[in-house]
Amino acid sequence: MKFSMAGAGPMGQALIQRDIDILSPSYAREYALVVDKAEGSEVWDVDGRRYIDFMAGVAVLNVGHRHPRVVEAVREQLDKFWHICLADFYYPQAVELAEKLREIAPLNGRARVYFGNSGTEAVEAAIKLAMYKTGRSRFIGFFGAFHGRTLGSLSFTASKSVQRANYLAGVKVYHLPYPNAYRPILVQQEGESYGDTVIDYLEEMVFRTTLAPEDVAAIMVEPIQGEGGYIVPAPGFFTRLREVCDRYGILLIVDEIQSGAGRTGKWWAIEHEEVQPDIVCFAKGVGSGMPIGGILAPESIMDWKPGSHGSTFGGNPIAAVSALTTLQVIEEENLLARAAETGRFIMDALVEMEGRHPSLGDVRGRGLMVGMEFVKDRQTKERAVDLRDHVIQHAFEHGLLVIPCGTNSIRITPPLNVPHHLVEEGLHIFEAALTDAEAKYL
Ligand code: PLP
């Protein structure tokens, strides 16, 4: 999106000027939101304007801003100790969180847990573990994927070329088309699921001509493509992918950094697919905004020797108690079921809007990972990028926070416990923005 100051008050504009003067220009801001405080599913800016939060700090605040239980747990921990270094010493907070993660891990076998601080570090750990375990050095990823911005994870990221431009990415990754049935780029056989088409292409073209499967350490995939446009994979894709991995001794890494921690109505989005991965990357929603990430893998896979990986801050005690309490709140407040239910309500509302708004080309998602793609024409599927940008800006100026994904899509990812009246109010603002955008751009 092209950045504009519109929507910010005088205090906000002054702060943005100072920010522009000093902060790295590599940050690509969406709009002029300057936050003062936040609570639950609402945010206030420095000029006192109130917003409904349908983006949750980019799918991070799964139990909302400052959930009282998380605040209390963090306060208690602040009074004990903040840091000691998990890579060198021991403490209960990290073990307790790991035990909880083992309980909910979508794996075949008892999970072990590695902690870093962010999504990209989780992905780096997964890459290294796959190389360590298999002794192989090549990987398969997917076009449209976003796995992070450090050099290893960036080798997989294929969402926007600007994110890769000027950097020599370090890991050898071969990209496949994501099984996106709305925009298939491979030729489908009659009656075939696009999920099968993609796997046939991998086996009959890639493996036959360019890449020996025996050289491949792992395939890394998002169970719902996030940054790339909130794309739900075509049916059958994951079952076939698992079979391919088993046949050639390739590890299956799922990146649950955006889709995990209950966002889709199950603990992990891969649970919708009925296959078990070998390595799971987590971050974002697990920590309620405290920086934590990491990987889960069965003991039989995570058996690297001491010193082979580590981090000074990973699994920090403050982040660990924040994460453990977040997972407990999700369970005790029944937020998996609630995410599924609120997600259905939002999807139904958007499907109904499709009848009134011709620019809504495709509505899709699972639970509270809801996306929609805007088109100029439903037949040609020409991407309506300006219209999409206008919807986001108009919504912001009228008190609703949503963010883009893909080239011409918007994602809706409120906290899992977003109150129903805020969902209704937010959808109202959203539809008004859409009406305004269609009047201008269709
Ligand atoms: N993987 C996925 C699926 C993501 O959505 C993101 C961030 O948006 C990342 C990895 C990278 O996470 P981080 O920004 O914490 O490094």
Coordinates of C-alpha atoms and ligand atoms in Angstrom, one line a residue:
M1 CA 0.0 0.0 0.0
K2 CA 1.1 3.6 -0.7
F3 CA 1.6 5.2 2.7
S4 CA -0.5 8.3 3.5
M5 CA -0.8 10.4 6.7
A6 CA -4.6 10.5 6.3
G7 CA -6.5 9.4 9.4
A8 CA -3.8 10.4 11.9
G9 CA -4.5 13.4 14.2
P10 CA -2.0 16.2 15.0
M11 CA -0.2 14.1 17.7
G12 CA 0.0 11.1 15.4
Q13 CA 1.3 13.1 12.5
A14 CA 4.1 14.7 14.7
L15 CA 5.2 11.3 15.9
I16 CA 5.2 9.8 12.4
Q17 CA 7.5 12.7 11.3
R18 CA 10.0 11.8 14.0
D19 CA 9.7 8.1 13.1
I20 CA 10.5 8.9 9.4
D21 CA 13.5 10.9 10.5
I22 CA 15.1 8.1 12.5
L23 CA 13.8 4.6 12.0
S24 CA 14.9 2.3 9.2
P25 CA 13.1 3.1 6.0
S26 CA 12.8 -0.7 5.3
Y27 CA 9.6 -0.9 7.4
A28 CA 6.7 -0.8 5.0
R29 CA 3.9 0.7 7.1
E30 CA 0.2 0.1 6.2
Y31 CA -1.4 3.3 7.4
A32 CA -1.0 6.1 9.9
L33 CA -1.9 4.3 13.1
V34 CA 0.1 5.6 16.1
V35 CA -0.9 3.6 19.2
D36 CA -1.3 4.9 22.7
K37 CA -3.1 2.0 24.4
A38 CA -5.0 -1.1 23.8
E39 CA -7.4 -3.4 25.6
G40 CA -9.1 -6.6 24.5
S41 CA -10.1 -6.1 20.8
E42 CA -9.8 -2.3 20.9
V43 CA -7.0 0.1 20.3
W44 CA -6.7 3.9 21.0
D45 CA -4.3 6.2 19.1
V46 CA -2.3 9.1 20.6
D47 CA -5.1 11.5 19.5
G48 CA -7.7 9.5 21.4
R49 CA -9.3 7.8 18.5
R50 CA -10.7 4.4 19.1
Y51 CA -10.4 1.4 16.7
I52 CA -11.8 -2.1 16.5
D53 CA -8.9 -4.5 16.1
F54 CA -9.5 -7.0 13.3
M55 CA -5.7 -7.6 12.8
A56 CA -4.5 -8.3 16.4
G57 CA -0.9 -7.1 15.8
V58 CA -0.7 -9.2 12.7
A59 CA -2.3 -12.3 14.1
V60 CA -0.4 -12.3 17.3
L61 CA -2.8 -11.2 20.1
N62 CA -4.9 -14.4 20.1
V63 CA -6.3 -13.7 23.6
G64 CA -6.6 -9.9 22.9
H65 CA -4.5 -7.0 24.1
R66 CA -3.4 -7.3 27.7
H67 CA -5.6 -10.2 28.8
P68 CA -5.8 -9.8 32.7
R69 CA -4.5 -13.3 33.3
V70 CA -1.5 -12.8 31.1
V71 CA -0.8 -9.4 32.7
E72 CA -0.9 -11.0 36.1
A73 CA 1.4 -13.8 35.2
V74 CA 3.9 -11.5 33.6
R75 CA 3.8 -9.2 36.7
E76 CA 4.5 -12.1 39.0
Q77 CA 7.4 -13.2 36.9
L78 CA 8.9 -9.7 36.8
D79 CA 9.1 -9.9 40.6
K80 CA 11.1 -13.2 40.4
F81 CA 13.6 -12.9 37.5
W82 CA 13.8 -11.8 33.9
H83 CA 16.6 -13.6 32.3
I84 CA 19.3 -16.2 32.9
C85 CA 19.7 -17.9 29.5
L86 CA 18.0 -21.2 28.7
A87 CA 20.9 -22.3 26.5
D88 CA 23.1 -22.5 29.6
F89 CA 20.9 -23.0 32.6
Y90 CA 17.5 -24.3 33.8
Y91 CA 14.3 -22.8 35.0
P92 CA 10.7 -24.1 35.5
Q93 CA 8.9 -21.6 33.3
A94 CA 10.4 -22.9 30.1
V95 CA 9.9 -26.6 31.1
E96 CA 6.2 -25.9 32.0
L97 CA 5.6 -24.2 28.7
A98 CA 7.3 -27.0 26.8
E99 CA 5.2 -29.6 28.6
K100 CA 2.0 -27.7 27.6
L101 CA 3.2 -27.6 24.0
R102 CA 4.0 -31.3 24.0
E103 CA 0.4 -31.9 25.2
I104 CA -1.1 -30.1 22.2
A105 CA 1.6 -30.9 19.6
P106 CA 0.1 -32.3 16.3
L107 CA 2.9 -34.8 16.0
N108 CA 3.3 -38.6 15.8
G109 CA 5.4 -39.3 18.9
R110 CA 6.4 -37.4 22.1
A111 CA 7.4 -33.8 21.2
R112 CA 10.6 -32.1 22.1
V113 CA 10.7 -28.3 22.0
Y114 CA 13.3 -25.8 21.0
F115 CA 12.8 -22.1 21.9
G116 CA 13.8 -19.0 19.9
N117 CA 12.4 -15.5 20.0
S118 CA 10.5 -15.0 16.7
G119 CA 9.0 -16.7 13.7
T120 CA 12.1 -16.4 11.5
E121 CA 14.2 -18.0 14.2
A122 CA 11.7 -20.9 14.4
V123 CA 12.2 -21.4 10.7
E124 CA 16.0 -21.2 10.9
A125 CA 15.8 -23.9 13.7
A126 CA 13.6 -26.1 11.5
I127 CA 16.0 -25.7 8.5
K128 CA 19.0 -26.6 10.7
L129 CA 17.3 -29.5 12.4
A130 CA 16.2 -30.9 9.0
M131 CA 19.8 -30.6 7.6
Y132 CA 21.2 -32.1 10.8
K133 CA 18.8 -35.1 10.8
T134 CA 18.9 -36.0 7.1
G135 CA 22.4 -35.0 6.1
R136 CA 20.8 -33.4 3.1
S137 CA 21.0 -29.7 2.0
R138 CA 18.2 -29.0 -0.5
F139 CA 14.6 -27.9 0.3
I140 CA 11.3 -27.4 -1.3
G141 CA 9.1 -24.4 -0.6
F142 CA 6.1 -22.7 -2.3
F143 CA 5.5 -19.6 -4.3
G144 CA 3.5 -17.0 -2.3
A145 CA 5.0 -18.3 1.0
F146 CA 6.2 -16.1 3.8
H147 CA 8.6 -17.7 6.3
G148 CA 10.6 -14.8 7.5
R149 CA 13.4 -12.4 6.6
T150 CA 16.7 -13.8 7.8
L151 CA 18.8 -15.3 5.1
G152 CA 17.8 -19.0 5.7
S153 CA 14.0 -18.3 6.0
L154 CA 14.2 -15.7 3.2
S155 CA 15.4 -18.5 0.9
F156 CA 11.9 -19.9 1.3
T157 CA 10.0 -16.7 1.4
A158 CA 8.5 -16.1 -2.1
S159 CA 5.7 -13.6 -1.4
K160 CA 7.1 -10.3 -2.7
S161 CA 10.2 -10.0 -4.8
V162 CA 11.1 -6.8 -3.0
Q163 CA 11.7 -8.9 0.2
R164 CA 14.4 -10.9 -1.7
A165 CA 15.9 -8.3 -4.0
N166 CA 19.5 -7.4 -3.2
Y167 CA 20.0 -10.4 -0.9
L168 CA 21.8 -13.6 -1.8
A169 CA 19.6 -16.0 0.0
G170 CA 21.6 -18.9 1.6
V171 CA 19.7 -22.1 1.4
K172 CA 18.9 -24.1 -1.8
V173 CA 15.2 -24.0 -2.1
Y174 CA 13.1 -25.1 -5.1
H175 CA 9.7 -23.4 -5.2
L176 CA 6.4 -25.1 -6.3
P177 CA 3.0 -23.5 -7.0
Y178 CA 0.9 -23.5 -3.8
P179 CA -2.3 -25.5 -4.3
N180 CA -4.4 -22.4 -4.8
A181 CA -7.6 -23.7 -6.6
Y182 CA -8.9 -20.1 -7.2
R183 CA -5.8 -19.2 -9.3
P184 CA -4.4 -22.4 -10.6
I185 CA -1.2 -22.0 -12.6
L186 CA -0.7 -25.6 -13.6
V187 CA -2.9 -27.4 -16.1
Q188 CA -5.4 -29.6 -14.3
Q189 CA -6.6 -33.0 -15.7
E190 CA -10.3 -33.3 -16.0
G191 CA -12.0 -34.0 -12.6
E192 CA -8.6 -33.9 -10.8
S193 CA -8.2 -31.9 -7.5
Y194 CA -5.7 -29.1 -7.9
G195 CA -3.9 -30.6 -4.8
D196 CA -3.1 -33.7 -6.9
T197 CA -2.1 -31.5 -9.8
V198 CA 0.6 -29.8 -7.7
I199 CA 2.0 -33.1 -6.4
D200 CA 2.0 -34.7 -9.8
Y201 CA 4.0 -31.7 -11.0
L202 CA 6.5 -32.3 -8.2
E203 CA 6.9 -36.0 -9.0
E204 CA 6.6 -36.0 -12.7
M205 CA 8.5 -32.8 -13.5
V206 CA 10.6 -31.6 -10.7
F207 CA 11.9 -34.9 -9.3
R208 CA 12.2 -36.4 -12.8
T209 CA 14.2 -33.6 -14.4
T210 CA 15.9 -31.3 -11.9
L211 CA 16.0 -32.3 -8.3
A212 CA 16.7 -35.8 -7.0
P213 CA 14.3 -36.5 -4.1
E214 CA 17.2 -38.2 -2.2
D215 CA 18.9 -34.8 -2.0
V216 CA 15.9 -33.1 -0.3
A217 CA 16.1 -32.6 3.4
A218 CA 12.6 -31.2 3.9
I219 CA 9.5 -29.6 2.4
M220 CA 8.4 -26.4 4.2
V221 CA 4.8 -25.3 3.8
E222 CA 2.1 -23.2 5.5
P223 CA -1.0 -25.1 6.2
I224 CA -2.9 -22.0 5.1
Q225 CA -0.8 -19.5 3.1
G226 CA -0.8 -16.3 5.2
E227 CA 1.1 -13.3 3.9
G228 CA 0.5 -14.8 0.4
G229 CA -3.2 -14.2 0.5
Y230 CA -4.9 -16.4 3.1
I231 CA -5.1 -19.4 0.8
V232 CA -6.7 -22.6 2.0
P233 CA -4.9 -25.5 0.2
A234 CA -6.9 -27.6 -2.3
P235 CA -8.3 -30.8 -0.9
G236 CA -6.1 -33.9 -0.9
F237 CA -2.9 -31.9 -1.2
F238 CA -1.5 -32.6 2.2
T239 CA -2.2 -36.3 2.1
R240 CA -0.3 -36.7 -1.1
L241 CA 2.5 -34.4 0.2
R242 CA 2.9 -36.6 3.3
E243 CA 3.1 -39.7 1.1
V244 CA 5.8 -38.2 -1.0
C245 CA 7.8 -37.2 2.1
D246 CA 7.5 -40.8 3.4
R247 CA 8.5 -42.3 0.1
Y248 CA 11.8 -40.4 -0.1
G249 CA 12.7 -39.8 3.6
I250 CA 12.0 -36.1 3.3
L251 CA 10.9 -34.3 6.4
L252 CA 7.6 -32.3 6.4
I253 CA 7.9 -28.9 8.1
V254 CA 4.8 -27.0 8.7
D255 CA 5.0 -23.3 9.4
E256 CA 2.2 -22.6 12.0
I257 CA 3.6 -19.2 12.9
Q258 CA 0.5 -17.4 11.7
S259 CA -2.0 -20.2 11.7
G260 CA -1.2 -21.8 15.1
A261 CA -2.2 -21.2 18.7
G262 CA -5.9 -21.7 18.0
R263 CA -6.4 -19.2 15.2
T264 CA -8.2 -21.6 12.9
G265 CA -10.4 -23.1 15.5
K266 CA -8.0 -26.0 16.2
W267 CA -4.7 -25.7 18.0
W268 CA -2.8 -26.0 14.7
A269 CA -4.2 -25.5 11.2
I270 CA -2.5 -28.8 10.0
E271 CA -5.1 -30.6 12.2
H272 CA -7.7 -29.7 9.5
E273 CA -5.7 -31.9 7.1
E274 CA -5.4 -35.1 9.0
V275 CA -1.7 -35.6 8.4
Q276 CA 1.1 -35.3 11.0
P277 CA 4.1 -33.2 10.2
D278 CA 7.7 -33.9 11.3
I279 CA 8.5 -30.4 12.5
V280 CA 6.2 -27.6 13.5
C281 CA 7.3 -23.9 13.6
F282 CA 5.4 -21.7 16.0
A283 CA 5.7 -18.0 17.2
K284 CA 3.3 -15.1 16.9
G285 CA 0.0 -16.1 18.7
V286 CA 1.7 -18.4 21.2
G287 CA 3.2 -15.5 23.3
S288 CA 0.4 -12.9 23.3
G289 CA 2.9 -10.4 22.0
M290 CA 5.9 -11.3 24.2
P291 CA 8.6 -12.4 21.7
I292 CA 8.7 -16.2 21.6
G293 CA 9.0 -18.8 18.8
G294 CA 10.4 -22.2 18.3
I295 CA 9.9 -25.7 16.9
L296 CA 8.2 -28.9 18.0
A297 CA 9.5 -32.3 16.7
P298 CA 9.2 -35.9 17.9
E299 CA 12.1 -37.1 20.1
S300 CA 13.2 -39.3 17.2
I301 CA 13.9 -36.3 15.1
M302 CA 15.0 -33.7 17.6
D303 CA 18.0 -35.6 18.8
W304 CA 20.8 -33.1 17.9
K305 CA 23.7 -33.0 20.2
P306 CA 24.5 -30.3 22.8
G307 CA 25.8 -27.1 21.2
S308 CA 24.3 -27.8 17.8
H309 CA 21.8 -24.9 18.2
G310 CA 20.8 -22.4 20.8
S311 CA 19.9 -18.8 21.6
T312 CA 20.6 -16.3 24.4
F313 CA 17.1 -15.0 24.8
G314 CA 15.0 -17.9 23.4
G315 CA 12.4 -19.2 25.9
N316 CA 13.0 -16.1 28.1
P317 CA 11.0 -16.5 31.4
I318 CA 8.7 -13.5 30.9
A319 CA 7.8 -14.7 27.4
A320 CA 7.4 -18.3 28.7
V321 CA 4.9 -17.4 31.3
S322 CA 3.1 -15.2 28.9
A323 CA 2.9 -18.1 26.4
L324 CA 1.9 -20.7 29.0
T325 CA -0.9 -18.4 30.4
T326 CA -2.1 -17.7 26.8
L327 CA -2.4 -21.4 26.0
Q328 CA -4.2 -21.9 29.4
V329 CA -6.6 -19.1 28.6
I330 CA -7.4 -20.4 25.1
E331 CA -8.2 -23.8 26.7
E332 CA -10.1 -22.5 29.8
E333 CA -12.1 -19.9 27.9
N334 CA -13.0 -22.4 25.2
L335 CA -11.5 -20.2 22.5
L336 CA -10.9 -22.9 19.9
A337 CA -14.7 -23.4 19.6
R338 CA -15.3 -19.7 19.9
A339 CA -12.8 -18.9 17.1
A340 CA -14.5 -21.5 14.9
E341 CA -17.9 -20.0 15.6
T342 CA -17.0 -16.4 15.2
G343 CA -15.1 -17.3 12.0
R344 CA -18.2 -18.9 10.6
F345 CA -20.3 -15.8 11.5
I346 CA -17.7 -13.6 9.7
M347 CA -17.5 -15.9 6.6
D348 CA -21.3 -16.1 6.4
A349 CA -21.5 -12.3 6.6
L350 CA -18.8 -11.9 3.8
V351 CA -20.5 -14.5 1.6
E352 CA -23.7 -12.5 2.0
M353 CA -21.8 -9.4 1.0
E354 CA -20.6 -11.2 -2.1
G355 CA -24.2 -10.9 -3.3
R356 CA -24.1 -7.1 -2.9
H357 CA -20.5 -6.4 -3.8
P358 CA -19.2 -7.6 -7.2
S359 CA -15.5 -6.8 -6.3
L360 CA -15.5 -9.7 -3.7
G361 CA -13.9 -12.4 -5.9
D362 CA -13.2 -15.1 -3.3
V363 CA -13.9 -15.4 0.4
R364 CA -12.0 -18.1 2.2
G365 CA -10.4 -19.2 5.4
R366 CA -10.7 -21.3 8.5
G367 CA -11.7 -20.1 12.0
L368 CA -10.5 -16.6 12.5
M369 CA -8.0 -16.7 9.7
V370 CA -10.4 -15.2 7.2
G371 CA -9.3 -13.7 3.8
M372 CA -10.9 -12.2 0.8
E373 CA -9.7 -11.4 -2.6
F374 CA -10.8 -8.3 -4.6
V375 CA -11.3 -8.4 -8.4
K376 CA -12.3 -5.9 -11.1
D377 CA -14.3 -8.6 -12.8
R378 CA -15.3 -12.1 -11.4
Q379 CA -14.9 -13.7 -14.8
T380 CA -11.4 -12.4 -15.6
K381 CA -10.3 -12.3 -11.9
E382 CA -8.3 -9.1 -12.7
R383 CA -6.8 -8.0 -9.4
A384 CA -8.4 -4.9 -7.9
V385 CA -5.4 -3.6 -5.9
D386 CA -6.4 0.1 -5.6
L387 CA -9.8 -0.9 -4.6
R388 CA -8.4 -3.2 -1.9
D389 CA -6.1 -0.4 -0.6
H390 CA -9.0 2.0 -0.5
V391 CA -11.1 -0.4 1.6
I392 CA -8.3 -0.7 4.2
Q393 CA -7.6 3.1 4.3
H394 CA -11.3 4.0 4.5
A395 CA -11.9 1.3 7.3
F396 CA -8.9 2.8 9.2
E397 CA -10.3 6.3 8.9
H398 CA -13.7 5.1 10.3
G399 CA -12.3 3.1 13.2
L400 CA -11.5 -0.4 12.0
L401 CA -8.0 -2.0 11.7
V402 CA -7.6 -4.6 8.9
I403 CA -4.4 -5.3 6.9
P404 CA -3.7 -6.6 3.4
C405 CA -2.2 -9.9 2.3
G406 CA -1.4 -11.3 -1.2
T407 CA -1.5 -8.8 -4.0
N408 CA -5.2 -7.9 -3.8
S409 CA -6.5 -9.5 -0.6
I410 CA -7.5 -8.4 2.9
R411 CA -7.2 -10.6 6.0
I412 CA -9.5 -10.5 9.1
T413 CA -7.8 -11.9 12.2
P414 CA -9.3 -10.5 15.4
P415 CA -8.4 -11.9 18.8
L416 CA -10.0 -15.3 19.3
N417 CA -12.2 -13.8 22.1
V418 CA -13.4 -10.8 20.1
P419 CA -16.8 -9.8 21.5
H420 CA -19.8 -10.4 19.2
H421 CA -20.9 -6.7 19.3
L422 CA -17.4 -5.6 18.1
V423 CA -17.6 -8.2 15.2
E424 CA -20.9 -6.7 14.1
E425 CA -19.7 -3.1 14.5
G426 CA -16.5 -4.0 12.6
L427 CA -18.3 -5.7 9.7
H428 CA -20.5 -2.7 9.4
I429 CA -17.5 -0.3 9.0
F430 CA -16.0 -2.8 6.6
E431 CA -19.0 -2.9 4.3
A432 CA -19.3 0.9 4.3
A433 CA -15.6 1.0 3.2
L434 CA -16.3 -1.6 0.5
T435 CA -19.3 0.4 -0.8
D436 CA -17.2 3.5 -0.9
A437 CA -14.3 1.7 -2.7
E438 CA -16.6 0.1 -5.3
A439 CA -18.2 3.6 -6.1
K440 CA -14.7 4.9 -6.7
Y441 CA -13.0 2.0 -8.5
L442 CA -15.5 -0.2 -10.2
Ligands
PLP1 N1 6.2 -17.6 9.0 C1 4.9 -17.1 8.8 C2 3.8 -18.0 8.3 C3 4.6 -15.7 9.1 O1 3.4 -15.3 8.9 C4 5.7 -14.9 9.6 C5 5.4 -13.5 9.9 O2 4.5 -12.9 9.5 C6 6.9 -15.5 9.8 C7 7.2 -16.8 9.5 C8 8.1 -14.7 10.3 O3 7.9 -14.3 11.7 P1 8.7 -13.1 12.4 O4 8.3 -11.9 11.8 O5 8.4 -13.3 13.8 O6 10.1 -13.4 12.1

